[in-house]
Short mmCIF file of C-alpha atoms in Angstrom, two decimals:
data_model
loop_
_atom_site.label_atom_id
_atom_site.label_comp_id
_atom_site.label_asym_id
_atom_site.label_seq_id
_atom_site.Cartn_x
_atom_site.Cartn_y
_atom_site.Cartn_z
CA MET A 1 89.89 112.91 116.41
CA ILE A 2 90.48 113.13 112.76
CA ARG A 3 93.77 115.22 112.45
CA THR A 4 95.52 114.94 109.46
CA GLY A 5 98.38 113.07 111.14
CA LEU A 6 96.88 110.20 113.47
CA SER A 7 94.50 108.62 111.80
CA ALA A 8 96.32 109.77 108.97
CA LEU A 9 98.59 108.40 110.80
CA LEU A 10 98.51 104.97 109.98
CA VAL A 11 97.91 106.46 107.00
CA ILE A 12 100.94 107.40 107.73
CA GLY A 13 102.39 104.12 107.92
CA ALA A 14 102.22 104.94 104.15
CA TRP A 15 104.00 107.94 104.66
CA ALA A 16 107.45 107.53 106.34
CA THR A 17 106.93 111.01 108.80
CA ALA A 18 106.18 110.29 111.56
CA GLY A 19 103.74 112.94 112.42
CA LEU A 20 100.57 112.40 113.83
CA VAL A 21 99.03 114.45 111.88
CA PRO A 22 95.65 113.85 111.04
CA ALA A 23 95.14 112.89 107.33
CA THR A 24 92.70 112.12 105.08
CA ALA A 25 93.08 109.90 102.03
CA ALA A 26 92.51 111.33 99.04
CA PRO A 27 90.35 109.63 96.14
CA SER A 28 92.66 107.08 94.12
CA PRO A 29 94.32 107.96 91.36
CA THR A 30 94.83 105.09 88.44
CA SER A 31 97.99 103.51 88.64
CA GLU A 32 99.53 105.04 86.22
CA ALA A 33 98.85 109.12 87.44
CA PRO A 34 100.98 110.72 87.34
CA ALA A 35 104.02 111.70 89.98
CA SER A 36 102.00 114.32 92.81
CA ALA A 37 103.02 118.02 92.85
CA GLY A 38 104.67 117.75 96.18
CA LEU A 39 106.98 114.82 95.14
CA LEU A 40 108.13 116.71 92.44
CA SER A 41 108.15 120.05 94.15
CA ALA A 42 110.25 117.87 96.83
CA MET A 43 112.58 116.14 94.45
CA GLN A 44 113.32 119.77 92.34
CA ARG A 45 114.32 121.14 96.25
CA ASP A 46 116.73 118.94 97.62
CA LEU A 47 117.65 117.80 94.08
CA GLY A 48 117.76 121.10 92.37
CA LEU A 49 116.42 119.69 89.52
CA THR A 50 113.56 121.17 86.96
CA LYS A 51 109.56 119.38 87.27
CA GLY A 52 110.70 118.08 84.42
CA GLN A 53 113.85 116.21 85.16
CA ALA A 54 111.99 114.81 88.30
CA GLU A 55 109.36 113.65 86.03
CA ALA A 56 112.05 112.50 83.33
CA ARG A 57 113.63 110.45 86.36
CA LEU A 58 110.95 108.80 88.22
CA ALA A 59 109.58 107.80 84.94
CA ALA A 60 113.51 106.16 84.52
CA GLU A 61 113.45 104.46 87.57
CA LYS A 62 110.22 103.00 87.58
CA THR A 63 111.33 100.96 84.37
CA ALA A 64 114.89 100.37 86.32
CA THR A 65 113.11 98.45 89.41
CA ALA A 66 111.52 96.60 86.98
CA VAL A 67 114.53 96.05 84.59
CA ASP A 68 116.47 95.06 87.92
CA GLY A 69 114.67 91.42 88.43
CA LYS A 70 114.96 90.31 84.67
CA ALA A 71 118.20 91.34 84.95
CA ARG A 72 119.31 89.45 88.15
CA ARG A 73 117.71 86.03 86.74
CA ALA A 74 118.81 86.46 83.74
CA ALA A 75 122.71 87.30 84.96
CA GLY A 76 122.25 83.72 87.30
CA PRO A 77 125.65 82.80 89.88
CA ALA A 78 126.95 85.65 87.73
CA TYR A 79 124.76 88.31 89.11
CA GLY A 80 127.26 91.10 90.26
CA GLY A 81 125.24 93.38 91.43
CA SER A 82 123.61 96.57 89.57
CA TRP A 83 123.13 100.54 90.47
CA PHE A 84 120.60 103.18 88.76
CA ASP A 85 123.06 106.02 87.15
CA ALA A 86 120.29 109.42 86.93
CA ASP A 87 122.18 110.76 84.70
CA SER A 88 122.08 108.48 81.89
CA GLY A 89 118.70 107.24 83.20
CA THR A 90 119.40 103.91 82.59
CA LEU A 91 120.80 100.22 85.28
CA THR A 92 124.09 98.70 85.25
CA VAL A 93 124.11 95.46 86.14
CA ALA A 94 127.55 93.74 87.10
CA VAL A 95 128.31 90.18 86.05
CA THR A 96 130.95 87.86 86.07
CA THR A 97 131.10 86.00 82.79
CA ALA A 98 131.30 87.89 79.60
CA GLY A 99 128.99 84.75 77.77
CA LYS A 100 126.58 86.22 80.18
CA ALA A 101 126.49 89.62 78.82
CA ASP A 102 124.03 89.73 76.29
CA ALA A 103 121.11 88.10 77.99
CA VAL A 104 121.10 90.63 80.29
CA ARG A 105 121.74 93.26 78.11
CA ALA A 106 118.59 91.93 76.61
CA THR A 107 116.69 93.10 79.66
CA GLY A 108 117.21 96.51 78.93
CA ALA A 109 119.98 96.90 81.34
CA THR A 110 123.70 98.51 80.71
CA VAL A 111 126.60 95.67 81.67
CA ARG A 112 130.03 95.47 83.46
CA LEU A 113 132.29 93.05 84.04
CA VAL A 114 133.31 92.68 87.47
CA GLU A 115 136.27 90.35 89.53
CA HIS A 116 133.54 89.16 91.63
CA SER A 117 130.55 88.11 92.51
CA ALA A 118 127.36 89.37 94.52
CA GLN A 119 127.65 86.25 96.52
CA GLN A 120 131.22 86.36 97.36
CA LEU A 121 130.76 90.33 98.17
CA ASP A 122 127.98 88.91 100.60
CA ALA A 123 129.90 86.19 102.05
CA ALA A 124 132.78 88.54 102.92
CA LYS A 125 131.13 90.90 104.56
CA ALA A 126 128.48 88.31 106.51
CA LYS A 127 132.44 87.47 107.55
CA ILE A 128 132.83 91.22 109.02
CA ASP A 129 129.41 90.98 110.58
CA ALA A 130 130.77 88.05 112.69
CA LEU A 131 133.40 90.49 113.95
CA SER A 132 133.33 92.53 117.33
CA ALA A 133 133.18 96.56 115.96
CA PRO A 134 135.39 99.20 118.09
CA ALA A 135 132.46 102.64 118.14
CA GLY A 136 135.10 103.67 115.09
CA VAL A 137 133.71 101.99 113.04
CA ALA A 138 130.50 103.94 111.45
CA SER A 139 128.85 100.77 109.00
CA TRP A 140 129.69 98.61 106.06
CA HIS A 141 128.01 97.51 103.00
CA VAL A 142 128.70 95.86 99.68
CA ASP A 143 128.98 98.81 96.68
CA PRO A 144 128.78 96.54 93.63
CA LYS A 145 129.75 99.41 91.26
CA ALA A 146 133.35 99.46 93.15
CA ASN A 147 133.01 95.44 93.35
CA LYS A 148 134.75 95.27 97.22
CA VAL A 149 132.70 95.51 100.92
CA VAL A 150 133.53 99.82 102.10
CA VAL A 151 133.59 99.75 105.27
CA ASN A 152 133.12 103.29 106.65
CA VAL A 153 135.45 104.57 109.45
CA ALA A 154 134.73 108.04 111.55
CA ALA A 155 137.67 110.44 110.38
CA ALA A 156 138.21 111.50 113.79
CA GLN A 157 138.70 107.60 115.44
CA LYS A 158 140.63 105.86 111.95
CA ASN A 159 144.15 106.27 113.94
CA ASP A 160 142.66 104.38 116.92
CA ASN A 161 144.18 100.71 117.28
CA ASP A 162 140.85 98.77 117.97
CA VAL A 163 139.90 100.15 114.18
CA ARG A 164 143.04 99.26 112.89
CA SER A 165 142.51 95.92 113.99
CA PHE A 166 139.33 95.60 113.60
CA LEU A 167 140.30 96.91 109.65
CA ALA A 168 143.11 94.36 109.47
CA ARG A 169 140.22 91.30 109.87
CA ALA A 170 137.67 92.32 107.78
CA ARG A 171 140.89 92.90 105.07
CA GLN A 172 141.22 88.92 105.65
CA ALA A 173 136.89 88.02 105.06
CA GLY A 174 137.68 89.60 100.98
CA PRO A 175 137.74 92.19 99.28
CA VAL A 176 137.68 95.74 101.19
CA THR A 177 138.24 99.15 100.82
CA VAL A 178 138.14 101.84 103.45
CA GLU A 179 136.31 104.96 103.46
CA GLU A 180 135.81 107.98 106.09
CA THR A 181 132.47 109.43 107.39
CA ALA A 182 132.15 112.59 109.64
CA THR A 183 131.05 111.04 112.30
CA ALA A 184 129.19 107.24 113.57
CA PRO A 185 125.97 107.10 113.04
CA GLN A 186 122.99 107.72 115.45
CA THR A 187 119.24 107.23 116.39
CA PHE A 188 116.56 109.03 115.68
CA ALA A 189 114.62 109.00 118.86
CA ALA A 190 114.11 112.06 120.86
CA GLY A 191 112.35 113.25 124.17
CA THR A 192 108.50 114.37 123.79
CA VAL A 193 107.30 117.14 122.22
CA GLY A 194 104.00 118.32 122.09
CA GLY A 195 101.87 118.11 119.40
CA ASP A 196 103.78 115.60 117.21
CA PRO A 197 103.26 111.89 115.95
CA TYR A 198 103.51 108.90 118.38
CA TYR A 199 104.42 108.48 122.01
CA THR A 200 105.55 105.80 123.60
CA GLY A 201 106.85 106.67 127.51
CA ASN A 202 108.76 109.09 127.01
CA VAL A 203 109.91 109.06 123.72
CA ARG A 204 108.73 110.64 120.15
CA CYS A 205 109.18 108.69 117.06
CA SER A 206 107.07 108.84 113.58
CA ILE A 207 105.12 106.34 111.80
CA GLY A 208 105.64 104.28 108.33
CA PHE A 209 103.78 102.82 107.13
CA SER A 210 100.27 101.39 107.85
CA VAL A 211 99.53 97.56 107.43
CA TYR A 212 96.26 96.13 107.27
CA GLY A 213 95.43 96.04 111.49
CA GLY A 214 98.73 98.26 111.72
CA PHE A 215 101.57 100.29 111.16
CA VAL A 216 105.13 99.87 110.82
CA THR A 217 107.79 101.80 112.42
CA ALA A 218 111.48 101.38 113.73
CA GLY A 219 112.92 99.40 117.07
CA HIS A 220 114.24 101.25 119.20
CA CYS A 221 111.54 103.30 119.21
CA GLY A 222 109.29 100.85 121.41
CA GLN A 223 109.99 97.52 123.02
CA ALA A 224 106.78 94.61 122.57
CA GLY A 225 104.22 95.46 125.15
CA ALA A 226 105.12 99.47 125.69
CA GLY A 227 101.45 101.15 124.76
CA VAL A 228 101.43 103.97 122.37
CA SER A 229 99.71 107.78 122.00
CA GLY A 230 99.10 109.62 119.36
CA TRP A 231 99.38 113.35 118.60
CA ASP A 232 96.40 114.62 120.42
CA GLY A 233 97.97 111.89 124.20
CA SER A 234 94.59 109.28 122.77
CA TYR A 235 96.04 105.06 123.29
CA ILE A 236 96.40 103.78 119.51
CA GLY A 237 97.55 100.23 120.73
CA ASN A 238 100.40 98.52 121.77
CA PHE A 239 103.96 97.27 120.00
CA GLN A 240 102.97 93.82 118.61
CA GLY A 241 106.95 93.06 117.58
CA SER A 242 109.63 94.83 117.74
CA SER A 243 113.35 93.95 117.39
CA PHE A 244 116.80 95.65 118.09
CA PRO A 245 119.87 96.08 117.70
CA ASP A 246 120.32 93.69 115.64
CA ASN A 247 117.16 95.09 113.99
CA ASP A 248 115.80 97.92 113.76
CA TYR A 249 111.84 97.84 113.69
CA ALA A 250 108.63 96.87 114.80
CA TRP A 251 105.07 96.80 114.06
CA VAL A 252 101.71 98.52 116.55
CA ASN A 253 98.66 97.39 116.45
CA VAL A 254 95.85 100.25 115.95
CA GLY A 255 92.21 100.43 117.05
CA SER A 256 90.30 102.65 120.17
CA GLY A 257 89.14 104.73 117.00
CA TRP A 258 91.94 104.93 115.23
CA TRP A 259 92.59 103.40 111.62
CA THR A 260 94.31 103.17 108.96
CA VAL A 261 95.09 104.71 105.24
CA PRO A 262 97.77 104.42 102.35
CA VAL A 263 99.23 107.46 102.73
CA VAL A 264 103.01 109.37 103.21
CA LEU A 265 101.78 112.75 104.93
CA GLY A 266 103.17 115.46 103.28
CA TRP A 267 102.84 117.53 106.19
CA GLY A 268 101.05 121.00 104.62
CA SER A 269 103.94 121.54 102.59
CA VAL A 270 103.64 119.01 99.80
CA SER A 271 100.91 116.45 98.91
CA ASP A 272 99.92 113.74 100.56
CA GLN A 273 101.54 110.94 97.99
CA LEU A 274 99.65 107.69 98.23
CA VAL A 275 101.57 104.56 98.50
CA ARG A 276 100.93 101.50 95.95
CA GLY A 277 103.10 98.44 96.18
CA SER A 278 107.06 97.86 97.89
CA ASN A 279 109.03 97.70 95.32
CA GLU A 280 112.27 98.08 95.89
CA ALA A 281 114.50 100.57 94.28
CA PRO A 282 117.66 99.90 92.49
CA ILE A 283 121.02 102.16 94.50
CA GLY A 284 121.50 105.66 92.67
CA ALA A 285 117.53 106.17 92.29
CA SER A 286 115.78 108.85 94.42
CA ILE A 287 114.37 108.57 97.32
CA CYS A 288 112.53 110.66 99.54
CA ARG A 289 111.37 110.61 103.48
CA SER A 290 108.48 112.19 106.14
CA GLY A 291 109.01 112.44 109.75
CA SER A 292 107.38 114.31 112.36
CA THR A 293 110.32 116.64 112.95
CA THR A 294 111.57 117.67 109.66
CA HIS A 295 109.20 116.71 107.89
CA TRP A 296 109.65 115.81 103.85
CA ARG A 297 112.88 115.70 102.51
CA CYS A 298 114.98 113.74 99.59
CA GLY A 299 118.10 112.51 98.15
CA ASN A 300 119.79 109.40 97.18
CA VAL A 301 119.30 105.65 98.07
CA LEU A 302 123.72 104.99 98.37
CA ALA A 303 124.36 101.50 99.17
CA LYS A 304 122.25 98.53 100.38
CA ASN A 305 122.58 95.17 102.74
CA GLU A 306 124.51 98.05 104.89
CA THR A 307 126.05 97.02 108.25
CA VAL A 308 125.32 100.14 111.15
CA ASN A 309 127.45 100.01 113.89
CA TYR A 310 125.53 102.35 116.49
CA SER A 311 125.97 102.27 120.47
CA GLN A 312 123.51 100.21 121.28
CA GLY A 313 124.90 97.24 118.43
CA ALA A 314 125.45 96.94 115.41
CA VAL A 315 122.27 96.69 112.72
CA HIS A 316 122.43 94.63 109.42
CA GLN A 317 120.02 95.24 105.94
CA MET A 318 120.15 98.29 106.28
CA THR A 319 119.81 101.31 103.64
CA LYS A 320 121.77 104.20 103.43
CA THR A 321 120.79 107.58 101.81
CA SER A 322 121.81 110.52 101.74
CA VAL A 323 118.73 112.02 102.78
CA CYS A 324 118.34 114.19 106.27
CA ALA A 325 117.01 112.85 109.30
CA GLU A 326 116.86 115.19 113.03
CA GLY A 327 115.87 113.83 116.48
CA GLY A 328 111.94 112.38 116.23
CA ASP A 329 112.18 111.49 112.94
CA SER A 330 113.02 107.47 113.26
CA GLY A 331 111.17 104.74 112.40
CA GLY A 332 109.01 107.55 109.63
CA SER A 333 108.28 106.46 105.84
CA PHE A 334 110.71 106.80 103.07
CA ILE A 335 109.03 106.81 99.62
CA SER A 336 110.83 106.14 95.96
CA GLY A 337 108.19 107.41 93.18
CA ASP A 338 104.72 105.65 94.64
CA GLN A 339 106.29 102.95 96.60
CA ALA A 340 107.17 101.70 99.95
CA GLN A 341 110.74 101.77 100.95
CA GLY A 342 111.32 101.33 104.76
CA VAL A 343 111.48 103.20 107.86
CA THR A 344 114.49 105.49 109.41
CA SER A 345 116.56 104.27 111.48
CA GLY A 346 119.57 106.76 112.09
CA GLY A 347 122.26 108.49 110.87
CA TRP A 348 124.41 111.18 111.03
CA GLY A 349 124.41 114.62 110.65
CA ASN A 350 120.73 117.07 110.60
CA CYS A 351 118.36 119.15 107.93
CA SER A 352 120.40 122.34 108.29
CA SER A 353 124.77 121.39 107.42
CA GLY A 354 123.25 118.02 105.68
CA GLY A 355 124.34 114.22 106.84
CA GLU A 356 123.13 110.59 105.56
CA THR A 357 119.96 107.89 107.45
CA TRP A 358 119.24 105.06 107.01
CA TYR A 359 116.12 103.07 106.98
CA GLN A 360 114.84 99.01 107.18
CA PRO A 361 113.64 98.33 104.41
CA VAL A 362 109.74 97.48 104.34
CA ASN A 363 109.66 94.13 102.84
CA GLU A 364 111.99 92.31 105.25
CA ILE A 365 109.79 93.93 108.26
CA LEU A 366 106.07 93.27 106.58
CA GLY A 367 108.15 89.09 105.68
CA ARG A 368 109.69 89.06 109.51
CA TYR A 369 105.74 89.56 110.84
CA GLY A 370 103.41 88.23 108.56
CA LEU A 371 101.98 92.17 107.77
CA THR A 372 100.43 93.21 104.77
CA LEU A 373 101.53 96.47 103.37
CA HIS A 374 98.28 98.55 102.80
CA THR A 375 98.56 100.13 99.47
CA ALA A 376 95.76 102.61 97.17
#
């Protein structure tokens, strides 16, 4: 039953891909081991980088992730959010009080003075979350760089009366700006396709990350109690917990000869990637995704804590990326460097013409179900 994916599948958990292709765990390199050749090649392909640029960016992002927490603590209530700039390789932290600038700079971050704190922007977004959004409203999130709440509206429905009414109410919540998106997002589950990842009922999805005792994935892929089978049709386990909409996460227990490993599968096109933790990457950081349909794809983190308005209902606290995805990729892993980030939820577009994809942050899932990420 060892086929590069399912067993690895659980491994998969580490890997975002949802494929149940068997994969054996690679030897555990040192914590300072360089990025895999596969990860670097994917970044070169999808982000237009040279190998040297990809290596330098990963190093800068690792530093920015470490600085982010220190800067947030230094800013205190004046913290207005942060973002990573790929061109300069630096993390910028917004603050509302000039008196906090020196303390934040001392952490290694660049400082920008803004009007609204992160707490104020989050409060405005929470008020919008309480509204009922029509289908033409795609999503909304706090944009620290703009220092506003951005509401994304499907271009074809921007003049719809219900959309206009929603925007009028949203603007009463606080500083809001409106942007257009190509189309409304949808989840990336798919009907059963022979020879691919895990299945529940007539739905195929992808495994996210291995946790001790099972793996995490997307909630829209199955309800609690639903049975799960692997790429070879054999029984793996059951959904032990699932939430969708409102959230889009779930976890599946593993047994019957399956086991977990801290790996994200590369599908033969890139090297398998070891998972070493789940430190949250900042806005602007590079990120890659593995899934059973489109395999390994990379892009950038565009926004955090975004509310996505699917036809089934709104899902909160999502992270938006420029990575493409297609049906069947749902549940697969998002990873930045060697740090697990989240499980694929949905988006718009495809991997031929491009698009955007959202993921549910993995740390939220671990905390919700009391799970421990399997790391190398």
